[in-house]
PDB file of C-alpha atoms in Angstrom:
ATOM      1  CA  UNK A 982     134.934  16.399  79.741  1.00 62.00           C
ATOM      2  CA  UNK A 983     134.595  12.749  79.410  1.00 71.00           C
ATOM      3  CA  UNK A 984     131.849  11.271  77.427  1.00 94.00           C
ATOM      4  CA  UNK A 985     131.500   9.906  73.738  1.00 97.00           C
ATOM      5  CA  UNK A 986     132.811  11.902  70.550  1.00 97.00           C
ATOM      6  CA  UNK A 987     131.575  11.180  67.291  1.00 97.00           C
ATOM      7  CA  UNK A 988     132.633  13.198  64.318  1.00 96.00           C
ATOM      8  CA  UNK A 989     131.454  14.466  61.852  1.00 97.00           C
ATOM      9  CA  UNK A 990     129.454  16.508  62.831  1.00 96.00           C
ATOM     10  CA  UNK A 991     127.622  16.870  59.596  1.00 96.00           C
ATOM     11  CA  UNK A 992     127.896  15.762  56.624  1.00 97.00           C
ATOM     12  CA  UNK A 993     126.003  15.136  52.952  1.00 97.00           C
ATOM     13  CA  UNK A 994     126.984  12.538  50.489  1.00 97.00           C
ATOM     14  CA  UNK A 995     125.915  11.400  47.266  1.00 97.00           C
ATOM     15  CA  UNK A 996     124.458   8.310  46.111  1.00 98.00           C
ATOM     16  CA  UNK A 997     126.672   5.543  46.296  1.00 97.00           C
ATOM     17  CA  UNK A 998     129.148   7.364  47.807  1.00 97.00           C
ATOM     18  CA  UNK A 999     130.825   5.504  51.058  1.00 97.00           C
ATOM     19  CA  UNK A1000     132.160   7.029  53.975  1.00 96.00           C
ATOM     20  CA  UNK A1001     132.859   6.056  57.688  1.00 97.00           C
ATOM     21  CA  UNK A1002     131.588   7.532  60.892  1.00 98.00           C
ATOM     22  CA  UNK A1003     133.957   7.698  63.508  1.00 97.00           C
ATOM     23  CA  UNK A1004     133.179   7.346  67.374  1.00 98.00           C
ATOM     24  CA  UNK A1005     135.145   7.314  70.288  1.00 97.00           C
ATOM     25  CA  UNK A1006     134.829   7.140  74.287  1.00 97.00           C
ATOM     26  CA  UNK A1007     136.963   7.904  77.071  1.00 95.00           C
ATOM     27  CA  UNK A1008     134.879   6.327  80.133  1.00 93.00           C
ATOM     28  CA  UNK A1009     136.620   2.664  79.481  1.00 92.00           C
ATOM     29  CA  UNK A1010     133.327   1.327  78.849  1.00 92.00           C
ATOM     30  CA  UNK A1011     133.123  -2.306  77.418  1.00 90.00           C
ATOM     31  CA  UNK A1012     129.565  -1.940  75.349  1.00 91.00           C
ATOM     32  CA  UNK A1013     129.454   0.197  72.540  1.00 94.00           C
ATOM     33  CA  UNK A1014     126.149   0.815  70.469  1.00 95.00           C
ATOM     34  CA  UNK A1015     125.519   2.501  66.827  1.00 97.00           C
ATOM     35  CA  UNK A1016     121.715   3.925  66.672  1.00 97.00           C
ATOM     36  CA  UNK A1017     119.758   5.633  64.047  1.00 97.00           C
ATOM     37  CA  UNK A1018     116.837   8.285  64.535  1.00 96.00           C
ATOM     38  CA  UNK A1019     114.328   9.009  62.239  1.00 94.00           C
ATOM     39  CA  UNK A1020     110.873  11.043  62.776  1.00 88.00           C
ATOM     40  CA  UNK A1021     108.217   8.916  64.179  1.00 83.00           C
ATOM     41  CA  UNK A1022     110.550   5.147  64.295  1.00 85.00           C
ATOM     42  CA  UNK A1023     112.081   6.135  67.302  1.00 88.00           C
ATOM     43  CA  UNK A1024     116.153   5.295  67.744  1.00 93.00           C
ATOM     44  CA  UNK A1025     116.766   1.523  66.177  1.00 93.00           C
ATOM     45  CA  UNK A1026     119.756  -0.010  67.153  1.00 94.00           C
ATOM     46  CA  UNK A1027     121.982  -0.606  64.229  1.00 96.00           C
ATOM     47  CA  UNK A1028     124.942  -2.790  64.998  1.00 96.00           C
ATOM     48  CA  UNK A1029     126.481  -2.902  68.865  1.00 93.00           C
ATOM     49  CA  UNK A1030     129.578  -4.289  70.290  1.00 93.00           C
ATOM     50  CA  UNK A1031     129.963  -5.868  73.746  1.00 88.00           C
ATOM     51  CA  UNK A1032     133.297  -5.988  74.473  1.00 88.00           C
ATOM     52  CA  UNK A1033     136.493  -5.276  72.559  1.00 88.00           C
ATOM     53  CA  UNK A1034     136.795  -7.852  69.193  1.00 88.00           C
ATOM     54  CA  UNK A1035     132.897  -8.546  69.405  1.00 92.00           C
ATOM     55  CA  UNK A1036     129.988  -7.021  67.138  1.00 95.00           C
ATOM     56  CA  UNK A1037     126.714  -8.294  66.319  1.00 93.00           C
ATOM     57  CA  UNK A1038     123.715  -7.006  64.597  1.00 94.00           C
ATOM     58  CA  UNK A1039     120.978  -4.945  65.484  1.00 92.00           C
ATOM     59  CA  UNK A1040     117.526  -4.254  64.245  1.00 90.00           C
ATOM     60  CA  UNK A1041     118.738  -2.477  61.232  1.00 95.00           C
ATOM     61  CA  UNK A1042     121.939  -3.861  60.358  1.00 97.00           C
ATOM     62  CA  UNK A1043     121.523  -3.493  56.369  1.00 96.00           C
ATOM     63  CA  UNK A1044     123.977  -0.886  54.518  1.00 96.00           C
ATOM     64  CA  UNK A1045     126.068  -0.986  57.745  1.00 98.00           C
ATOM     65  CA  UNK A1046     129.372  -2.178  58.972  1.00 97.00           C
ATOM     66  CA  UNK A1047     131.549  -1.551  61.829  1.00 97.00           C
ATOM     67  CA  UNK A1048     135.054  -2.020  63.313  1.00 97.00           C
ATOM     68  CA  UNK A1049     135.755  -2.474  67.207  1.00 95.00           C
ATOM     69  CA  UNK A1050     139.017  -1.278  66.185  1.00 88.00           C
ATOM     70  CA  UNK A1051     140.138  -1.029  70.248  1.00 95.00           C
ATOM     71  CA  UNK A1052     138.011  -0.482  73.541  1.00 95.00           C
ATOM     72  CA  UNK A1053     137.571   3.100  72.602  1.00 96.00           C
ATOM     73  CA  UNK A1054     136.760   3.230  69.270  1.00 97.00           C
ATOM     74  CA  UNK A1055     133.342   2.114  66.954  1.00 97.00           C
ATOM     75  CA  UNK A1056     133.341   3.117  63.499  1.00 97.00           C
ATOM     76  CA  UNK A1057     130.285   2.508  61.579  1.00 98.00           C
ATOM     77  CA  UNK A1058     131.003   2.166  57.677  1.00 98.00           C
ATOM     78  CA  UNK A1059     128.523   2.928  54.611  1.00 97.00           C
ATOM     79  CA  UNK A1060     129.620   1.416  52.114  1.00 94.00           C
ATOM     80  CA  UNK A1061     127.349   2.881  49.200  1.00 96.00           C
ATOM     81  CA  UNK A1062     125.298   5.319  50.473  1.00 97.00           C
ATOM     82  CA  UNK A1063     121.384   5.285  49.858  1.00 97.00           C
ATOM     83  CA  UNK A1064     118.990   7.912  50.329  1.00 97.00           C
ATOM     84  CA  UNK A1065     116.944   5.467  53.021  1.00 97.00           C
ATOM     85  CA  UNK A1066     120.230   5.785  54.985  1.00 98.00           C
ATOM     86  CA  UNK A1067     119.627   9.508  55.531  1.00 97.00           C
ATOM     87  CA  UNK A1068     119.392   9.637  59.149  1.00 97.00           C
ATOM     88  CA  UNK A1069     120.796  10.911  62.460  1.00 98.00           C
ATOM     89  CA  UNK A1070     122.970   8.552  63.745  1.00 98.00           C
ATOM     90  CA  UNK A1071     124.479   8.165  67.348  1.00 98.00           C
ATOM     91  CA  UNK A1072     126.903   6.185  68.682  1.00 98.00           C
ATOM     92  CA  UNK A1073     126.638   4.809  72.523  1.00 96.00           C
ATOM     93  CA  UNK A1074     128.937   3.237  75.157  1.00 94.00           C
ATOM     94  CA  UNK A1075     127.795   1.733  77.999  1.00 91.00           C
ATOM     95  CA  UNK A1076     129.203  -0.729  81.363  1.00 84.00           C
ATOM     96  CA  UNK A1077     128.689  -3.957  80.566  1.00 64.00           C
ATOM     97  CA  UNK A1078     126.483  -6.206  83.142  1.00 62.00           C
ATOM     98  CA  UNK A1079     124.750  -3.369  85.142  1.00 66.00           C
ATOM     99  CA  UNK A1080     121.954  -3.181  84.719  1.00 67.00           C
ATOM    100  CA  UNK A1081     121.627  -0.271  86.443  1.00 74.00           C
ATOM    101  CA  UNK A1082     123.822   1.795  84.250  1.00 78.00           C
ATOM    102  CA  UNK A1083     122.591   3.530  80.949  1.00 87.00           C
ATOM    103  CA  UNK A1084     124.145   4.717  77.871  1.00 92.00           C
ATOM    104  CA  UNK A1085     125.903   7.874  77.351  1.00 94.00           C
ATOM    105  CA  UNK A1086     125.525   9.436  73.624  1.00 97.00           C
ATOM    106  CA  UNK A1087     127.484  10.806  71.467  1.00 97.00           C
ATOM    107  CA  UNK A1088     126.083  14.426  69.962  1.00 96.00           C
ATOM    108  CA  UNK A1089     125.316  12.879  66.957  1.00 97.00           C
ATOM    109  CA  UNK A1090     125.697  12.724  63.141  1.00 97.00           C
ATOM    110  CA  UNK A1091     123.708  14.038  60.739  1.00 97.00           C
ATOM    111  CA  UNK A1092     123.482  12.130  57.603  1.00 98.00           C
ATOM    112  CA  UNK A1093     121.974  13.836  54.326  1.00 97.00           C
ATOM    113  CA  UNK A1094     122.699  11.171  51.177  1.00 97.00           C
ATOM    114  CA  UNK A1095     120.905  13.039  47.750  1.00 97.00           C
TER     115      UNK A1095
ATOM    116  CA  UNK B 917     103.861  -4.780  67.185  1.00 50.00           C
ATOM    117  CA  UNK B 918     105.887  -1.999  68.938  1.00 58.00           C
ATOM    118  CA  UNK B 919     107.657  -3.409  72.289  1.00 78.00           C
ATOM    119  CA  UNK B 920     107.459  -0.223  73.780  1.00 89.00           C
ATOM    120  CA  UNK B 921     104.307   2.192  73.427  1.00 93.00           C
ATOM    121  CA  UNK B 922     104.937   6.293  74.723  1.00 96.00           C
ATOM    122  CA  UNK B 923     102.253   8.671  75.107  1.00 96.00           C
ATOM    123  CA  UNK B 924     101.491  11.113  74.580  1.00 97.00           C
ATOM    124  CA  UNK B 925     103.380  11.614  71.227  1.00 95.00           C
ATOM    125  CA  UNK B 926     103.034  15.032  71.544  1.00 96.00           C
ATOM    126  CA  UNK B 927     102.394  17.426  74.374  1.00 97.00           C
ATOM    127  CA  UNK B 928     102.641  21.476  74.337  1.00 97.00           C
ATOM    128  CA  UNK B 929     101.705  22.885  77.230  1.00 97.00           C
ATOM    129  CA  UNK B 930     101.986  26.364  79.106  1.00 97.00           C
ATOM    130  CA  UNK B 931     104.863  27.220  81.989  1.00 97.00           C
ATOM    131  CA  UNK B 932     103.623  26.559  85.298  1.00 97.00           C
ATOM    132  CA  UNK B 933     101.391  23.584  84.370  1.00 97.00           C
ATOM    133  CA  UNK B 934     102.121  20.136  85.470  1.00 97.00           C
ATOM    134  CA  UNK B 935     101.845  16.941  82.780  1.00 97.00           C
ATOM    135  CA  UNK B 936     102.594  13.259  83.010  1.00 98.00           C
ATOM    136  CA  UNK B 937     103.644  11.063  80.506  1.00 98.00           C
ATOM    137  CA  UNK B 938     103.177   7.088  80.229  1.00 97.00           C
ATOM    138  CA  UNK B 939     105.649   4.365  78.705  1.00 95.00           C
ATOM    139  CA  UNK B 940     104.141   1.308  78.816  1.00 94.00           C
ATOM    140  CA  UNK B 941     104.907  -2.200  77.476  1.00 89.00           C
ATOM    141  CA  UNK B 942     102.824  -5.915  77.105  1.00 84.00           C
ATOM    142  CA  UNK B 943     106.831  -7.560  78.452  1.00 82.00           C
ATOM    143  CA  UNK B 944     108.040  -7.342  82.177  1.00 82.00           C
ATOM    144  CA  UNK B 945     111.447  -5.378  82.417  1.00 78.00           C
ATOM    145  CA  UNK B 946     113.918  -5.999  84.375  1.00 79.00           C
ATOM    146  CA  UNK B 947     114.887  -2.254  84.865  1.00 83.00           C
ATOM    147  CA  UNK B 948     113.477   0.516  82.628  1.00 88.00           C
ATOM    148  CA  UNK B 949     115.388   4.052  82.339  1.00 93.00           C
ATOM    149  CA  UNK B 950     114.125   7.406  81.059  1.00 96.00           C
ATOM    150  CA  UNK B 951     115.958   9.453  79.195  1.00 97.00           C
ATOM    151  CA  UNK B 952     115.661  13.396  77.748  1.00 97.00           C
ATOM    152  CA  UNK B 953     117.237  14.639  74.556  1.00 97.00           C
ATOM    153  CA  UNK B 954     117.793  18.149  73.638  1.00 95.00           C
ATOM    154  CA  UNK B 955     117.362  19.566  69.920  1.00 90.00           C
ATOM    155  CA  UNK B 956     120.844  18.513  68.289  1.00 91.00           C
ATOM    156  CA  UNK B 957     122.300  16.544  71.194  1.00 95.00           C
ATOM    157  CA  UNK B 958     122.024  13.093  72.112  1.00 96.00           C
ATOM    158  CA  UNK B 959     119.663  12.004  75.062  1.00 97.00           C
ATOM    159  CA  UNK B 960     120.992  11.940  78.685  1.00 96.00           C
ATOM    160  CA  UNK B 961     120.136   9.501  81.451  1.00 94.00           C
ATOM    161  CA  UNK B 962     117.401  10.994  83.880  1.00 95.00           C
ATOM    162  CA  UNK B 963     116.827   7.856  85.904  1.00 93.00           C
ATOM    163  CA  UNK B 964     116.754   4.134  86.471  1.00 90.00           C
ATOM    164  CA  UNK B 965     114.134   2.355  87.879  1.00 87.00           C
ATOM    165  CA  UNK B 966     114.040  -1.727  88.836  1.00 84.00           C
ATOM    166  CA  UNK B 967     111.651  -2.619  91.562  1.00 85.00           C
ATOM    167  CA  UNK B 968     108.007  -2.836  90.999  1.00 87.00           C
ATOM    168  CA  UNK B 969     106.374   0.157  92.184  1.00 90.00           C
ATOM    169  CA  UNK B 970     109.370   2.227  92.902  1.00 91.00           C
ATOM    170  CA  UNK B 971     108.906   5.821  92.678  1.00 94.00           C
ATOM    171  CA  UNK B 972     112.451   8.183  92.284  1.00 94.00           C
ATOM    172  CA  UNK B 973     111.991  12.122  92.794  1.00 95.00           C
ATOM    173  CA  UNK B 974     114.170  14.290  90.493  1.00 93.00           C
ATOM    174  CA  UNK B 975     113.634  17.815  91.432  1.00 95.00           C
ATOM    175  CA  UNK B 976     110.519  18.592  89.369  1.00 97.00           C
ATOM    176  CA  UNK B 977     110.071  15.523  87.817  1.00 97.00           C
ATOM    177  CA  UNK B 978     108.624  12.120  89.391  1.00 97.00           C
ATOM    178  CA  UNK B 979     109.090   8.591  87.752  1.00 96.00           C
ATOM    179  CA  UNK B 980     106.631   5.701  89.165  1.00 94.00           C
ATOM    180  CA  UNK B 981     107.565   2.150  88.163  1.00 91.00           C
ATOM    181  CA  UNK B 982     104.512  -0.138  87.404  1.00 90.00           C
ATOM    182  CA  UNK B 983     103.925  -2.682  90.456  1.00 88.00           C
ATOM    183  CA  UNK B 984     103.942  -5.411  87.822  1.00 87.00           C
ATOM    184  CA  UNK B 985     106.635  -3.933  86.374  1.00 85.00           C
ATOM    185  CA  UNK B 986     104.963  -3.438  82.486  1.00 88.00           C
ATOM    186  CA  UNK B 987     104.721   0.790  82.511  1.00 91.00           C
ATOM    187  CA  UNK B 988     106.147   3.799  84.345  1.00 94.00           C
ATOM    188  CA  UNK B 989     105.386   7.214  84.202  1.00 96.00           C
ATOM    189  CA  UNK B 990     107.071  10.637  84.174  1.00 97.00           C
ATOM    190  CA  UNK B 991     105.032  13.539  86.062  1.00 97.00           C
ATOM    191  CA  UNK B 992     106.430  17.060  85.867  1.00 97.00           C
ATOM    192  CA  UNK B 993     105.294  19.617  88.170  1.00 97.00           C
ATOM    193  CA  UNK B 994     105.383  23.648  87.042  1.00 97.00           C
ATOM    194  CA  UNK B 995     106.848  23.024  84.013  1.00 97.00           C
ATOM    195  CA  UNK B 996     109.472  25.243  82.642  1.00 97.00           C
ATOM    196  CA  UNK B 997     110.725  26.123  79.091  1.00 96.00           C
ATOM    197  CA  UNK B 998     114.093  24.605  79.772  1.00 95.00           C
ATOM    198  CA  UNK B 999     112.507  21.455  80.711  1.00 96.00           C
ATOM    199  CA  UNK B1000     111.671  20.933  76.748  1.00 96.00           C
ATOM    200  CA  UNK B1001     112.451  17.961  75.057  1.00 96.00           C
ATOM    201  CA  UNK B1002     112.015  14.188  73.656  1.00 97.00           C
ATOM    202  CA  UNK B1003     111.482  12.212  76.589  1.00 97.00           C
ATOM    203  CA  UNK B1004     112.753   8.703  75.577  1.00 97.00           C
ATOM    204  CA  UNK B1005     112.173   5.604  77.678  1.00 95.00           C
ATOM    205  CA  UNK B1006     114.387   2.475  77.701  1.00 92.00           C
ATOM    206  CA  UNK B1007     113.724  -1.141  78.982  1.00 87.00           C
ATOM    207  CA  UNK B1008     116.127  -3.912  79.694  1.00 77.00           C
ATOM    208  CA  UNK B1009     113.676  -6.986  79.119  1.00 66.00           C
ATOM    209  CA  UNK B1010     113.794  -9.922  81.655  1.00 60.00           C
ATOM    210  CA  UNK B1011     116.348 -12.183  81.489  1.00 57.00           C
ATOM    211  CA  UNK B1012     118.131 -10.098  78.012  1.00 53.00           C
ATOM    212  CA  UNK B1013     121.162  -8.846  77.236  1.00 59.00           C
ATOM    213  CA  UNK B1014     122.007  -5.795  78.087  1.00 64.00           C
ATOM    214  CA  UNK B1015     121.062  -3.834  75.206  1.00 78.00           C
ATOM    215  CA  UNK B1016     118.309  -1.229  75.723  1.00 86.00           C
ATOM    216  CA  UNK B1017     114.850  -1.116  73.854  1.00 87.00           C
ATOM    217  CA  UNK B1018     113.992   2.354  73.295  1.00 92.00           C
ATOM    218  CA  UNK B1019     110.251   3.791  72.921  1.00 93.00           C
ATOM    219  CA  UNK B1020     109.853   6.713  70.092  1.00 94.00           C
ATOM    220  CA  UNK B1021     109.552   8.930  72.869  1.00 95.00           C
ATOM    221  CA  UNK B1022     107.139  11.692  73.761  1.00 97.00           C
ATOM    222  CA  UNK B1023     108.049  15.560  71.904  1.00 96.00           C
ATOM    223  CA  UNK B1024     107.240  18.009  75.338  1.00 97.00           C
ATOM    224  CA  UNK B1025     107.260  21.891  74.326  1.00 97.00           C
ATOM    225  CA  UNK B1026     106.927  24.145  77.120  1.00 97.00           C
ATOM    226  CA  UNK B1027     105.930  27.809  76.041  1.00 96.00           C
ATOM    227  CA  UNK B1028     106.615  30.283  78.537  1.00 95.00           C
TER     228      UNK B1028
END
């Protein structure tokens, strides 16, 4: 089925421990979006990429970086883990310039970081 | 101050009843979109809305679209367990990118 794959799945790192989550989409959408959800703050938009070779920064860009390494693939890198950073993270894609078009999410990635 | 205000936060409710719930905002959008999310899965589009008072029928569920185009709602008639969720909504603001705004969403349980 098309949609967005992220991977892992799951996974629980130490403290200052790095490690990349990988995302990937097979709609040929140009937007791409990295979120985080946490009880009570809602999803906040961590970095996002419009188009292939672009990212900027999103609400909570700290800890974070990311590669738009083609037009399907968004990694988003930690590159020393912190507990703060546990989290359930989702990646998004999305069509560019329509307004009427939403996202369509990945499954998600469950961060633990003890 | 947050852009995007949901409520109820929190809503558990019997099958067969119906329920609204209210996103609301001080900005005019320029389209606002709900969404639901499952337990362990990502949320999925339910609907777009753009034109001031615009109302869009999905089966059970009816989504109204503020005349001034500030808040929407989400009614549910005869609500069923599988219609259990996070109900998340999502505004474009006027004139912005395209990058979505999303509210923290209202937690329905439906108990059958």
């Amino acid at each position: 089925n098309a949609g967005v794959t992220q991977t892992p799945k799951f996974q629980v790192l130490k403290t200052g421990q790095s490690m990349t989550l990988q995302c990937a989409q097979d709609m040929n959408h140009n937007s791409m979006y990295w979120y985080r959800q946490d009880p009570g703050m809602g999803l906040r938009l961590i970095y996002y990429s419009a188009s292939e070779g672009t990212t900027d920064k999103g609400e909570v860009p700290n800890g974070y970086n990311v590669s738009r390494l083609n037009k399907r693939e968004f990694s988003l890198r930690l590159e020393s883990a912190a507990p703060s950073q546990t989290s359930v993270y989702f990646c998004a894609s999305s069509e560019a310039q329509d307004r009427l078009y939403g996202y369509t999410f990945g499954s998600g990635t469950r961060l633990t970081v003890v | 101050t947050q852009l995007l205000e949901q409520s109820p936060q929190f809503l558990s409710i019997q099958e067969g009843e119906n329920l609204t719930v209210y996103c609301n905002s001080s900005s005019v959008f320029s389209s606002l979109q709900w969404y639901r999310q499952e337990p362990g899965e990502g949320p999925v589009l339910l609907v777009t809305v753009v034109t001031g008072g615009e109302v869009k029928k999905l089966k059970r569920l009816t989504f109204q679209f503020g005349d001034a185009r500030k808040d929407s709602s989400l009614h549910i008639t005869a609500a069923q367990p599988g219609d259990t969720g996070l109900y998340l909504c999502a505004l474009r603001r006027r004139g912005g990118s395209e990058k979505l705004v999303f509210g923290k969403g209202t937690k329905l349980t439906v108990n059958p």
